[in-house]
CSV table of C-alpha atoms in Angstrom, one decimal:
chain,number,residue,atom,x,y,z
Q,1,MET,CA,8.8,1.8,-33.8
Q,2,THR,CA,6.8,0.6,-30.7
Q,3,ALA,CA,7.1,2.4,-27.4
Q,4,HIS,CA,7.5,0.4,-24.3
Q,5,ALA,CA,7.1,1.2,-20.6
Q,6,THR,CA,9.0,-0.4,-17.8
Q,7,ASP,CA,7.2,-1.1,-14.5
Q,8,ARG,CA,8.7,-1.6,-11.0
Q,9,ALA,CA,9.0,-5.3,-11.5
Q,10,GLY,CA,11.0,-4.9,-14.6
Q,11,THR,CA,8.4,-6.1,-17.0
Q,12,THR,CA,8.3,-4.4,-20.4
Q,13,THR,CA,4.9,-3.9,-22.0
Q,14,PRO,CA,3.9,-2.2,-25.2
Q,15,ALA,CA,2.4,1.2,-24.9
Q,16,ALA,CA,-0.2,2.9,-27.0
Q,17,ARG,CA,0.9,4.3,-30.4
Q,18,PRO,CA,0.0,7.9,-31.3
Q,19,ALA,CA,-1.6,8.7,-34.6
Q,20,ASP,CA,0.9,8.8,-37.5
Q,21,ALA,CA,0.5,12.5,-37.9
Q,22,ALA,CA,1.5,13.2,-34.3
Q,23,ARG,CA,4.1,10.6,-33.8
Q,24,PRO,CA,7.6,12.0,-33.5
Q,25,ALA,CA,10.2,10.7,-35.8
Q,26,ASP,CA,12.4,7.8,-34.6
Q,27,ALA,CA,15.4,10.1,-34.3
Q,28,ALA,CA,13.3,12.2,-31.9
Q,29,ARG,CA,12.7,9.5,-29.5
Q,30,PRO,CA,14.4,10.2,-26.1
Q,31,ALA,CA,17.1,7.8,-24.9
Q,32,ASP,CA,16.5,5.5,-21.9
Q,33,GLY,CA,16.4,7.5,-18.7
Q,34,ALA,CA,14.9,10.6,-20.4
Q,35,ARG,CA,11.7,12.0,-19.0
Q,36,VAL,CA,9.4,9.9,-21.2
Q,37,VAL,CA,9.6,6.4,-22.6
Q,38,ASP,CA,6.3,6.7,-24.4
Q,39,GLY,CA,3.4,9.0,-24.7
Q,40,ALA,CA,1.3,7.0,-22.2
Q,41,ARG,CA,3.5,6.9,-19.1
Q,42,VAL,CA,5.9,9.4,-17.6
Q,43,VAL,CA,8.9,7.5,-16.2
Q,44,ASP,CA,12.2,8.1,-14.5
Q,45,GLY,CA,14.2,5.0,-15.3
Q,46,ALA,CA,11.7,2.4,-14.1
Q,47,ARG,CA,9.6,4.7,-11.9
Q,48,VAL,CA,6.2,5.6,-13.0
Q,49,VAL,CA,5.6,9.3,-12.1
Q,50,ASP,CA,1.9,9.4,-11.9
Q,51,GLY,CA,1.6,6.9,-9.0
Q,52,ALA,CA,-0.9,4.6,-10.7
Q,53,ARG,CA,-1.0,4.8,-14.5
Q,54,VAL,CA,-1.5,7.7,-16.9
Q,55,ALA,CA,-3.8,6.2,-19.4
Q,56,ASP,CA,-3.0,8.6,-22.2
Q,57,ALA,CA,-0.9,11.6,-22.8
Q,58,ALA,CA,-3.9,13.8,-22.5
Q,59,ARG,CA,-4.3,13.1,-18.8
Q,60,LEU,CA,-0.9,14.6,-18.2
Q,61,ALA,CA,-0.9,17.2,-20.9
Q,62,ASP,CA,-4.3,18.7,-20.1
Q,63,PRO,CA,-4.6,19.5,-16.4
Q,64,ALA,CA,-8.2,20.6,-16.9
Q,65,ARG,CA,-9.2,17.2,-18.2
Q,66,PRO,CA,-10.8,15.1,-15.5
Q,67,ALA,CA,-10.2,11.4,-14.9
Q,68,ASP,CA,-12.3,9.0,-17.0
Q,69,GLY,CA,-16.0,10.0,-16.6
Q,70,ALA,CA,-15.4,12.3,-13.7
Q,71,ARG,CA,-15.5,16.1,-13.1
Q,72,PRO,CA,-12.4,17.8,-11.8
Q,73,ALA,CA,-12.1,17.4,-8.0
Q,74,ASP,CA,-10.2,20.6,-7.3
Q,75,PRO,CA,-12.2,23.7,-8.0
Q,76,ALA,CA,-9.2,25.8,-7.2
Q,77,ARG,CA,-7.2,24.3,-10.0
Q,78,PRO,CA,-6.6,27.0,-12.7
Q,79,ALA,CA,-8.7,26.5,-15.7
Q,80,ASP,CA,-7.2,25.9,-19.1
Q,81,PRO,CA,-7.8,29.3,-20.9
Q,82,ALA,CA,-8.2,27.4,-24.1
Q,83,ARG,CA,-10.9,25.0,-22.7
Q,84,PRO,CA,-14.5,26.1,-22.9
Q,85,ALA,CA,-16.7,26.2,-19.8
Q,86,ASP,CA,-18.8,23.1,-19.0
Q,87,GLY,CA,-21.6,22.7,-21.6
Q,88,ALA,CA,-20.2,25.4,-23.9
Q,89,ARG,CA,-19.0,24.8,-27.4
Q,90,PRO,CA,-15.4,25.9,-28.1
Q,91,ALA,CA,-15.0,28.9,-30.4
Q,92,VAL,CA,-13.4,28.2,-33.7
Q,93,GLY,CA,-9.6,28.3,-33.5
Q,94,THR,CA,-9.4,28.3,-29.6
Q,95,ARG,CA,-7.6,25.0,-29.4
Q,96,PRO,CA,-5.2,23.3,-31.8
Q,97,ALA,CA,-7.0,20.7,-33.8
Q,98,GLY,CA,-6.1,17.2,-35.0
Q,99,ALA,CA,-2.4,16.6,-35.4
Q,100,ASP,CA,-1.4,20.0,-33.8
Q,101,GLU,CA,-3.2,19.1,-30.6
Q,102,ARG,CA,-1.5,15.7,-30.5
Q,103,LEU,CA,1.9,17.4,-31.0
Q,104,ARG,CA,1.1,19.7,-28.1
Q,105,ARG,CA,0.5,16.7,-25.9
Q,106,TRP,CA,3.6,14.9,-27.1
Q,107,ARG,CA,5.6,18.0,-26.4
Q,108,LEU,CA,4.4,18.2,-22.8
Q,109,VAL,CA,5.2,14.5,-22.3
Q,110,LEU,CA,8.6,14.4,-24.1
Q,111,GLY,CA,10.0,17.4,-22.3
Q,112,GLY,CA,11.1,19.6,-25.1
Q,113,ASP,CA,14.6,18.5,-25.6
Q,114,ALA,CA,16.2,19.2,-28.9
Q,115,ALA,CA,15.5,15.6,-30.1
Q,116,ASP,CA,11.8,15.5,-29.2
Q,117,GLY,CA,10.9,16.1,-32.8
Q,118,THR,CA,7.6,17.8,-32.3
Q,119,GLY,CA,8.6,21.4,-33.2
Q,120,CYS,CA,5.8,22.5,-30.9
Q,121,GLY,CA,6.2,25.5,-28.5
Q,122,LEU,CA,4.4,25.9,-25.2
Q,123,ALA,CA,3.0,29.0,-23.6
Q,124,GLY,CA,1.0,30.0,-20.5
Q,125,GLN,CA,-0.1,27.2,-18.2
Q,126,ASP,CA,1.4,24.5,-20.5
Q,127,ALA,CA,4.8,26.2,-20.1
Q,128,ALA,CA,4.4,26.3,-16.3
Q,129,MET,CA,3.5,22.6,-16.2
Q,130,ASP,CA,6.6,21.8,-18.3
Q,131,GLY,CA,8.8,23.9,-16.0
Q,132,ALA,CA,7.5,21.9,-12.9
Q,133,LEU,CA,8.4,18.6,-14.6
Q,134,THR,CA,11.7,19.9,-15.8
Q,135,ALA,CA,12.7,21.1,-12.4
Q,136,LEU,CA,12.5,17.5,-11.1
Q,137,TYR,CA,13.3,15.3,-14.1
Q,138,GLY,CA,15.9,17.5,-15.8
Q,139,LYS,CA,16.4,19.1,-19.2
Q,140,GLY,CA,19.4,19.8,-21.3
Q,141,ASP,CA,20.6,20.2,-24.9
Q,142,LYS,CA,20.5,16.4,-25.3
Q,143,PRO,CA,18.5,13.6,-23.7
Q,144,GLN,CA,20.1,12.9,-20.3
Q,145,THR,CA,20.5,9.5,-18.8
Q,146,GLY,CA,21.9,8.1,-15.5
Q,147,ARG,CA,24.4,10.4,-13.9
Q,148,ASP,CA,24.3,13.0,-16.7
Q,149,ARG,CA,20.8,13.8,-15.7
Q,150,SER,CA,20.3,16.9,-13.6
Q,151,ALA,CA,17.3,18.8,-12.1
Q,152,GLY,CA,16.5,22.3,-11.2
Q,153,LEU,CA,15.3,22.3,-7.6
Q,154,GLY,CA,18.6,22.5,-5.9
Q,155,ALA,CA,18.7,22.5,-2.1
Q,156,SER,CA,16.9,25.7,-1.6
Q,157,ALA,CA,13.9,25.5,0.7
Q,158,PRO,CA,12.0,28.5,-0.8
Q,159,SER,CA,12.4,27.1,-4.4
Q,160,VAL,CA,11.2,23.6,-3.3
Q,161,ALA,CA,8.2,25.2,-1.5
Q,162,ARG,CA,7.3,27.1,-4.6
Q,163,TRP,CA,7.7,23.9,-6.7
Q,164,LEU,CA,5.5,21.9,-4.3
Q,165,GLY,CA,2.8,24.6,-4.7
Q,166,ASP,CA,3.1,24.4,-8.5
Q,167,ILE,CA,2.7,20.7,-8.8
Q,168,ARG,CA,-0.3,20.7,-6.5
Q,169,THR,CA,-1.8,23.3,-8.8
Q,170,TYR,CA,-1.2,21.5,-12.0
Q,171,PHE,CA,-1.5,17.8,-11.1
Q,172,PRO,CA,-3.9,15.5,-9.2
Q,173,SER,CA,-3.0,14.2,-5.7
Q,174,SER,CA,-1.9,10.8,-6.9
Q,175,VAL,CA,0.7,12.4,-9.3
Q,176,VAL,CA,1.8,14.9,-6.6
Q,177,GLN,CA,2.6,12.2,-4.1
Q,178,VAL,CA,4.8,10.2,-6.5
Q,179,MET,CA,6.6,13.4,-7.7
Q,180,GLN,CA,7.3,14.3,-4.1
Q,181,ARG,CA,8.7,10.8,-3.6
Q,182,ASP,CA,10.9,11.1,-6.6
Q,183,ALA,CA,12.2,14.5,-5.4
Q,184,ILE,CA,13.2,12.9,-2.1
Q,185,ASP,CA,14.8,9.9,-3.7
Q,186,ARG,CA,16.5,11.7,-6.7
Q,187,LEU,CA,17.5,15.0,-5.2
Q,188,GLY,CA,18.2,14.1,-1.6
Q,189,LEU,CA,15.6,16.5,-0.2
Q,190,SER,CA,15.0,14.5,3.0
Q,191,THR,CA,16.8,17.0,5.2
Q,192,LEU,CA,14.4,19.7,4.0
Q,193,LEU,CA,11.5,17.8,5.6
Q,194,LEU,CA,13.0,18.7,9.0
Q,195,GLU,CA,11.7,22.2,8.4
Q,196,PRO,CA,8.1,22.8,9.6
Q,197,GLU,CA,7.4,25.1,6.6
Q,198,MET,CA,8.2,22.2,4.2
Q,199,LEU,CA,6.1,19.7,6.0
Q,200,GLU,CA,3.1,22.0,5.8
Q,201,ALA,CA,3.6,22.3,2.1
Q,202,VAL,CA,3.8,18.6,1.2
Q,203,GLU,CA,1.0,16.2,0.2
Q,204,ALA,CA,0.9,13.6,3.1
Q,205,ASP,CA,0.8,9.9,2.2
Q,206,VAL,CA,2.1,6.6,3.6
Q,207,HIS,CA,5.5,7.0,1.9
Q,208,LEU,CA,6.0,10.4,3.4
Q,209,VAL,CA,5.2,9.0,6.8
Q,210,GLY,CA,7.9,6.3,6.3
Q,211,THR,CA,10.4,9.0,5.4
Q,212,LEU,CA,9.5,11.1,8.5
Q,213,LEU,CA,9.9,8.0,10.7
Q,214,SER,CA,13.3,7.3,9.3
Q,215,LEU,CA,14.3,10.9,10.2
Q,216,ASN,CA,12.7,10.8,13.6
Q,217,LYS,CA,15.9,10.7,15.6
Q,218,ALA,CA,17.4,13.6,13.6
Q,219,MET,CA,14.2,15.7,13.8
Q,220,PRO,CA,14.5,19.0,15.8
Q,221,ASP,CA,11.9,19.7,18.5
Q,222,THR,CA,10.5,22.6,16.4
Q,223,THR,CA,9.6,20.1,13.7
Q,224,LYS,CA,8.3,17.2,15.7
Q,225,GLU,CA,4.8,18.6,16.4
Q,226,THR,CA,4.3,19.4,12.7
Q,227,ALA,CA,5.6,15.9,11.8
Q,228,ARG,CA,3.1,14.3,14.3
Q,229,ALA,CA,0.3,16.4,12.7
Q,230,VAL,CA,1.2,15.1,9.3
Q,231,VAL,CA,1.5,11.5,10.5
Q,232,ARG,CA,-1.8,11.8,12.4
Q,233,LYS,CA,-3.6,13.0,9.3
Q,234,VAL,CA,-2.5,10.0,7.3
Q,235,VAL,CA,-3.3,7.6,10.1
Q,236,GLU,CA,-6.8,9.0,10.6
Q,237,ASP,CA,-7.5,8.8,6.8
Q,238,LEU,CA,-6.3,5.1,6.9
Q,239,GLU,CA,-8.5,4.3,9.9
Q,240,LYS,CA,-11.6,5.8,8.2
Q,241,ARG,CA,-10.9,3.6,5.2
Q,242,LEU,CA,-10.0,0.4,6.9
Q,243,ALA,CA,-11.6,0.3,10.4
Q,244,THR,CA,-15.2,-0.4,9.7
Q,245,ARG,CA,-14.7,-3.2,7.3
Q,246,THR,CA,-12.0,-4.8,9.5
Q,247,ARG,CA,-14.3,-4.8,12.6
Q,248,ALA,CA,-17.3,-6.1,10.6
Q,249,THR,CA,-15.2,-8.9,9.0
Q,250,LEU,CA,-13.5,-10.0,12.2
Q,251,THR,CA,-16.7,-9.8,14.3
Q,252,GLY,CA,-18.4,-12.2,11.8
Q,253,ALA,CA,-15.3,-14.5,11.9
Q,254,LEU,CA,-15.4,-14.5,15.7
Q,255,ASP,CA,-19.1,-15.4,15.8
Q,256,ARG,CA,-18.6,-18.2,13.3
Q,257,SER,CA,-15.6,-19.6,15.2
Q,258,ALA,CA,-17.7,-20.0,18.4
Q,259,ARG,CA,-19.7,-23.2,17.8
Q,260,ILE,CA,-22.8,-24.1,19.7
Q,261,THR,CA,-24.9,-27.3,19.7
Q,262,ARG,CA,-28.4,-25.7,20.2
Q,263,PRO,CA,-28.5,-23.0,17.6
Q,264,ARG,CA,-31.4,-21.0,16.4
Q,265,HIS,CA,-32.5,-21.9,12.8
Q,266,HIS,CA,-30.7,-18.9,11.2
Q,267,ASP,CA,-27.5,-19.7,13.1
Q,268,ILE,CA,-27.2,-23.3,11.9
Q,269,ASP,CA,-23.9,-24.2,10.2
Q,270,TRP,CA,-25.3,-26.6,7.7
Q,271,ASN,CA,-22.0,-27.8,6.3
Q,272,ARG,CA,-20.7,-28.9,9.7
Q,273,THR,CA,-24.2,-30.2,10.7
Q,274,ILE,CA,-24.4,-32.5,7.7
Q,275,ALA,CA,-20.8,-33.7,8.2
Q,276,ALA,CA,-21.6,-34.5,11.8
Q,277,ASN,CA,-24.7,-36.5,10.9
Q,278,LEU,CA,-23.6,-38.5,7.9
Q,279,LYS,CA,-24.0,-41.7,10.0
Q,280,HIS,CA,-27.7,-41.0,10.2
Q,281,TYR,CA,-28.3,-41.1,6.5
Q,282,LEU,CA,-31.5,-42.9,5.5
Q,283,PRO,CA,-31.1,-44.5,2.0
Q,284,GLU,CA,-34.8,-45.2,1.6
Q,285,TYR,CA,-35.6,-41.5,2.1
Q,286,ARG,CA,-32.4,-40.2,0.6
Q,287,THR,CA,-32.0,-37.8,3.4
Q,288,ILE,CA,-30.0,-37.2,6.6
Q,289,VAL,CA,-31.6,-37.0,10.0
Q,290,PRO,CA,-29.8,-34.2,11.8
Q,291,GLU,CA,-29.8,-35.5,15.4
Q,292,ARG,CA,-27.0,-33.1,16.3
Q,293,LEU,CA,-27.1,-29.5,15.2
Q,294,ILE,CA,-24.0,-27.4,15.1
Q,295,GLY,CA,-24.4,-23.6,14.8
Q,296,TYR,CA,-22.6,-20.3,14.9
Q,297,GLY,CA,-22.2,-18.7,18.3
Q,298,ARG,CA,-22.3,-15.1,19.1
Q,299,ALA,CA,-19.0,-13.7,20.3
Q,300,SER,CA,-19.4,-12.2,23.8
Q,301,GLN,CA,-17.4,-9.3,25.2
Q,302,SER,CA,-14.9,-11.7,26.7
Q,303,VAL,CA,-11.6,-12.3,24.9
Q,304,LYS,CA,-12.1,-15.1,22.3
Q,305,LYS,CA,-8.8,-14.8,20.3
Q,306,GLU,CA,-5.3,-13.4,20.8
Q,307,VAL,CA,-3.4,-11.8,17.9
Q,308,VAL,CA,0.3,-11.1,17.9
Q,309,LEU,CA,1.6,-8.7,15.2
Q,310,CYS,CA,5.3,-9.1,14.8
Q,311,ILE,CA,6.7,-6.4,12.5
Q,312,ASP,CA,10.0,-6.1,10.9
Q,313,GLN,CA,11.1,-2.4,11.2
Q,314,SER,CA,13.9,-2.5,8.7
Q,315,GLY,CA,14.0,0.4,6.3
Q,316,SER,CA,12.4,-1.5,3.4
Q,317,MET,CA,9.3,-2.3,5.5
Q,318,ALA,CA,8.3,1.4,6.1
Q,319,ALA,CA,4.8,1.2,4.4
Q,320,SER,CA,4.1,-2.1,6.1
Q,321,VAL,CA,4.9,-0.6,9.5
Q,322,VAL,CA,2.5,2.2,8.9
Q,323,TYR,CA,-0.4,-0.1,7.9
Q,324,ALA,CA,0.3,-2.7,10.6
Q,325,SER,CA,0.2,0.0,13.3
Q,326,VAL,CA,-3.2,1.2,12.1
Q,327,PHE,CA,-4.5,-2.4,12.0
Q,328,GLY,CA,-3.0,-3.0,15.4
Q,329,ALA,CA,-5.0,-0.1,16.8
Q,330,VAL,CA,-8.2,-1.3,15.1
Q,331,LEU,CA,-7.8,-4.8,16.5
Q,332,ALA,CA,-7.0,-3.5,20.0
Q,333,SER,CA,-10.3,-1.6,20.0
Q,334,MET,CA,-12.2,-4.9,19.7
Q,335,ARG,CA,-12.8,-6.3,23.2
Q,336,SER,CA,-13.1,-9.9,22.0
Q,337,ILE,CA,-9.5,-9.8,20.6
Q,338,ALA,CA,-6.4,-9.4,22.7
Q,339,THR,CA,-3.8,-7.7,20.5
Q,340,ARG,CA,-0.1,-7.5,21.1
Q,341,LEU,CA,2.2,-5.5,18.8
Q,342,VAL,CA,6.0,-6.3,18.6
Q,343,VAL,CA,8.5,-4.5,16.4
Q,344,PHE,CA,12.0,-5.7,15.8
Q,345,ASP,CA,15.3,-5.2,14.1
Q,346,THR,CA,18.2,-6.8,15.9
Q,347,ALA,CA,16.4,-5.8,19.2
Q,348,VAL,CA,12.8,-6.5,20.1
Q,349,VAL,CA,10.4,-3.8,21.4
Q,350,ASP,CA,6.9,-4.5,22.7
Q,351,LEU,CA,4.6,-1.5,21.8
Q,352,THR,CA,1.4,-3.1,23.1
Q,353,ASP,CA,0.8,-0.4,25.7
Q,354,GLN,CA,0.8,2.3,23.0
Q,355,LEU,CA,-1.8,0.6,20.7
Q,356,ASP,CA,-4.5,3.1,21.7
Q,357,ASP,CA,-2.7,5.7,19.6
Q,358,PRO,CA,-1.1,4.4,16.4
Q,359,VAL,CA,0.8,7.7,16.0
Q,360,ASP,CA,2.7,6.9,19.3
Q,361,VAL,CA,3.3,3.5,17.9
Q,362,LEU,CA,4.9,4.8,14.8
Q,363,PHE,CA,7.1,7.3,16.6
Q,364,GLY,CA,8.1,4.4,18.8
Q,365,THR,CA,9.6,2.5,15.9
Q,366,GLN,CA,13.1,3.1,14.5
Q,367,LEU,CA,13.2,2.2,10.8
Q,368,GLY,CA,16.5,0.8,9.6
Q,369,GLY,CA,19.1,-1.5,11.1
Q,370,GLY,CA,19.5,-5.2,10.9
Q,371,THR,CA,17.0,-8.1,11.3
Q,372,ASP,CA,16.8,-10.9,13.9
Q,373,ILE,CA,13.5,-12.7,13.2
Q,374,ASN,CA,14.5,-15.6,15.5
Q,375,ARG,CA,14.8,-13.3,18.5
Q,376,ALA,CA,11.5,-11.6,17.8
Q,377,LEU,CA,9.7,-15.0,17.4
Q,378,ALA,CA,11.3,-16.2,20.7
Q,379,TYR,CA,9.8,-13.2,22.5
Q,380,CYS,CA,6.3,-13.7,20.8
Q,381,GLN,CA,6.4,-17.4,21.7
Q,382,SER,CA,7.0,-16.6,25.3
Q,383,GLN,CA,3.9,-14.4,25.4
Q,384,ILE,CA,1.5,-17.0,24.1
Q,385,THR,CA,-0.8,-18.5,26.8
Q,386,ARG,CA,-3.6,-20.0,24.7
Q,387,PRO,CA,-2.0,-21.5,21.6
Q,388,ALA,CA,-5.2,-22.9,20.1
Q,389,ASP,CA,-6.8,-19.4,20.2
Q,390,THR,CA,-3.8,-17.4,19.0
Q,391,VAL,CA,-2.9,-16.0,15.6
Q,392,VAL,CA,0.7,-14.8,15.1
Q,393,VAL,CA,1.3,-12.5,12.1
Q,394,LEU,CA,4.9,-12.1,11.0
Q,395,ILE,CA,5.3,-9.1,8.7
Q,396,SER,CA,8.8,-9.3,7.2
Q,397,ASP,CA,10.8,-9.6,4.0
Q,398,LEU,CA,12.5,-12.7,5.7
Q,399,TYR,CA,16.1,-11.5,5.3
Q,400,GLU,CA,17.2,-13.1,8.5
Q,401,GLY,CA,20.3,-11.9,10.3
Q,402,GLY,CA,19.8,-14.3,13.2
Q,403,ILE,CA,19.8,-18.1,13.4
Q,404,ARG,CA,17.8,-19.4,10.5
Q,405,ASP,CA,17.3,-23.0,11.7
Q,406,GLU,CA,16.2,-21.8,15.2
Q,407,MET,CA,13.7,-19.5,13.5
Q,408,LEU,CA,12.2,-22.3,11.5
Q,409,LYS,CA,12.1,-24.6,14.6
Q,410,ARG,CA,10.1,-21.9,16.5
Q,411,VAL,CA,7.6,-21.6,13.7
Q,412,ALA,CA,7.2,-25.4,13.6
Q,413,ALA,CA,6.8,-25.5,17.4
Q,414,MET,CA,4.1,-22.8,17.5
Q,415,LYS,CA,2.1,-24.5,14.7
Q,416,ALA,CA,2.4,-27.9,16.5
Q,417,SER,CA,0.9,-26.3,19.6
Q,418,GLY,CA,-2.1,-25.0,17.7
Q,419,VAL,CA,-1.1,-21.5,16.8
Q,420,GLN,CA,-2.3,-20.1,13.5
Q,421,PHE,CA,0.9,-18.6,11.9
Q,422,VAL,CA,0.7,-16.1,9.0
Q,423,THR,CA,3.7,-14.7,7.2
Q,424,LEU,CA,3.2,-11.5,5.2
Q,425,LEU,CA,6.1,-10.4,3.0
Q,426,ALA,CA,4.6,-6.9,2.8
Q,427,LEU,CA,1.4,-5.2,4.0
Q,428,SER,CA,1.1,-2.4,1.4
Q,429,ASP,CA,-0.1,-1.5,-2.0
Q,430,GLU,CA,3.3,-1.7,-3.5
Q,431,GLY,CA,3.0,-5.0,-5.3
Q,432,ALA,CA,5.4,-7.9,-5.1
Q,433,PRO,CA,8.2,-7.1,-2.7
Q,434,ALA,CA,11.8,-8.2,-2.6
Q,435,TYR,CA,12.2,-11.1,-0.1
Q,436,ASP,CA,14.3,-14.1,0.8
Q,437,ARG,CA,12.8,-16.8,-1.3
Q,438,GLU,CA,14.7,-19.7,0.4
Q,439,HIS,CA,13.2,-18.7,3.8
Q,440,ALA,CA,9.7,-18.3,2.2
Q,441,ALA,CA,9.9,-21.8,0.7
Q,442,ALA,CA,11.0,-23.2,4.1
Q,443,LEU,CA,8.1,-21.6,5.9
Q,444,ALA,CA,5.7,-22.8,3.2
Q,445,ALA,CA,6.9,-26.4,3.8
Q,446,LEU,CA,5.9,-25.9,7.4
Q,447,GLY,CA,2.4,-25.0,6.4
Q,448,ALA,CA,3.0,-21.2,6.8
Q,449,PRO,CA,2.9,-19.8,3.2
Q,450,ALA,CA,4.5,-16.4,2.8
Q,451,PHE,CA,2.8,-13.8,0.6
Q,452,ALA,CA,2.3,-10.1,0.1
Q,453,CYS,CA,-1.0,-8.6,1.2
Q,454,THR,CA,-2.7,-5.4,0.4
Q,455,PRO,CA,-4.4,-3.5,3.2
Q,456,ASP,CA,-7.8,-4.2,1.7
Q,457,LEU,CA,-7.2,-8.0,1.8
Q,458,PHE,CA,-5.8,-8.0,5.4
Q,459,PRO,CA,-9.3,-8.4,7.1
Q,460,GLU,CA,-10.0,-11.4,5.0
Q,461,VAL,CA,-6.7,-13.0,5.9
Q,462,MET,CA,-7.3,-12.4,9.6
Q,463,ALA,CA,-10.8,-13.8,9.4
Q,464,ALA,CA,-9.6,-16.9,7.7
Q,465,ALA,CA,-6.8,-17.4,10.3
Q,466,ILE,CA,-9.4,-16.9,13.2
Q,467,GLU,CA,-11.7,-19.5,11.7
Q,468,LYS,CA,-8.8,-21.8,10.8
Q,469,ARG,CA,-9.7,-21.8,7.1
Q,470,PRO,CA,-7.2,-21.8,4.2
Q,471,LEU,CA,-5.7,-18.3,3.8
Q,472,PRO,CA,-6.9,-16.3,0.8
Q,473,ILE,CA,-3.5,-16.1,-0.8
Q,474,PRO,CA,-3.4,-13.7,-3.9
Q,475,ASP,CA,-2.7,-15.3,-7.3
Q,476,THR,CA,0.3,-12.9,-7.6
Q,477,ALA,CA,2.0,-14.2,-4.5
């Protein structure tokens, strides 16, 4: 029997097999939808619980065990009473050995239903970890699937707050964030996020910000300040991660895009210089006489390029809206780039005047609703004054509710006028998104290929657009 794990894209891959002595019998394997599909990944249907990947069952089962090669990051995390201190050798009999230890790990992963087949009991911290998982993913006399599955958090704010504290104690931040997301999706806990006490207890990440933005209109005044503090923390963390590299990459692109004919030696663009002087090739010397030098300029403080970020604010684009707002603020801080930020659903809102504070931008959006890309592009087109120096970035899943043919005509007209047009199906770390493939193919035919982009790749995409080079489209697009 080979265990398989299902990822978000629906691909099934074989997982690692435990040693024969520890492997539960076939009859003990939980049915689809149970807490675990195999010992390497904790899943809920097709959702991976640990956020990235749990490489082996020990990473989940032993909270005191650090990531590969690393020391535990959280000194406040309770130590495993059975685990020796750093550098010490364990006393004989302090930990289960061999097959018993593997069974313990399998028991933690499988969830302890009657059919888990391990026959292993839990105590102490192991039992507490198991209880935290059971509260979210459910437990019964038989493996639960689909609608039959239940969980133990209920709708009680105090019990949820205690649970949030427990999972932050037992699991690393990446796991906590995904378990929170699963709790919101599976148990309908969104309304509890309207309480300030709950917001203070959660682990803040991009997905939580998206949820808060979707609840913005229903949020009471007593919660809004706490919500803004949570959003600001995430935004500031993203700016620290992304701003320096973005500015450095785009400053270099702006310098290279400004061509001069009397460059200093280290500023010579040899590729363009050679191409411009091919007619001066001397066969007898097998060399080119560079009568005309072309070099990189240095971007001045004046505006060199204009960037228009046009963002679809439908509910499925929540993470993209967060990242785009942060990048919009970073671009707006660069004097040589004039940045405009436009968000749209069936209406169009220009948030350019709020770009100095991305938190204000985010709370100015309204996630959800329909989509009219044509109307949004019509507005963006009306704001372009220097087509040859303008980059338009459309961030959308391309599910158009407006006039499709008009949308394509506008893109074609902008490109014909010299505008660099970039279509991003998503600006997030989520992988391949759902999108309208017919519209994506039509845009590609116009020379505007559509692809998903991670935040780390975005500076390179913008640099290529500014320099009018081919875009660095990921292989997975």
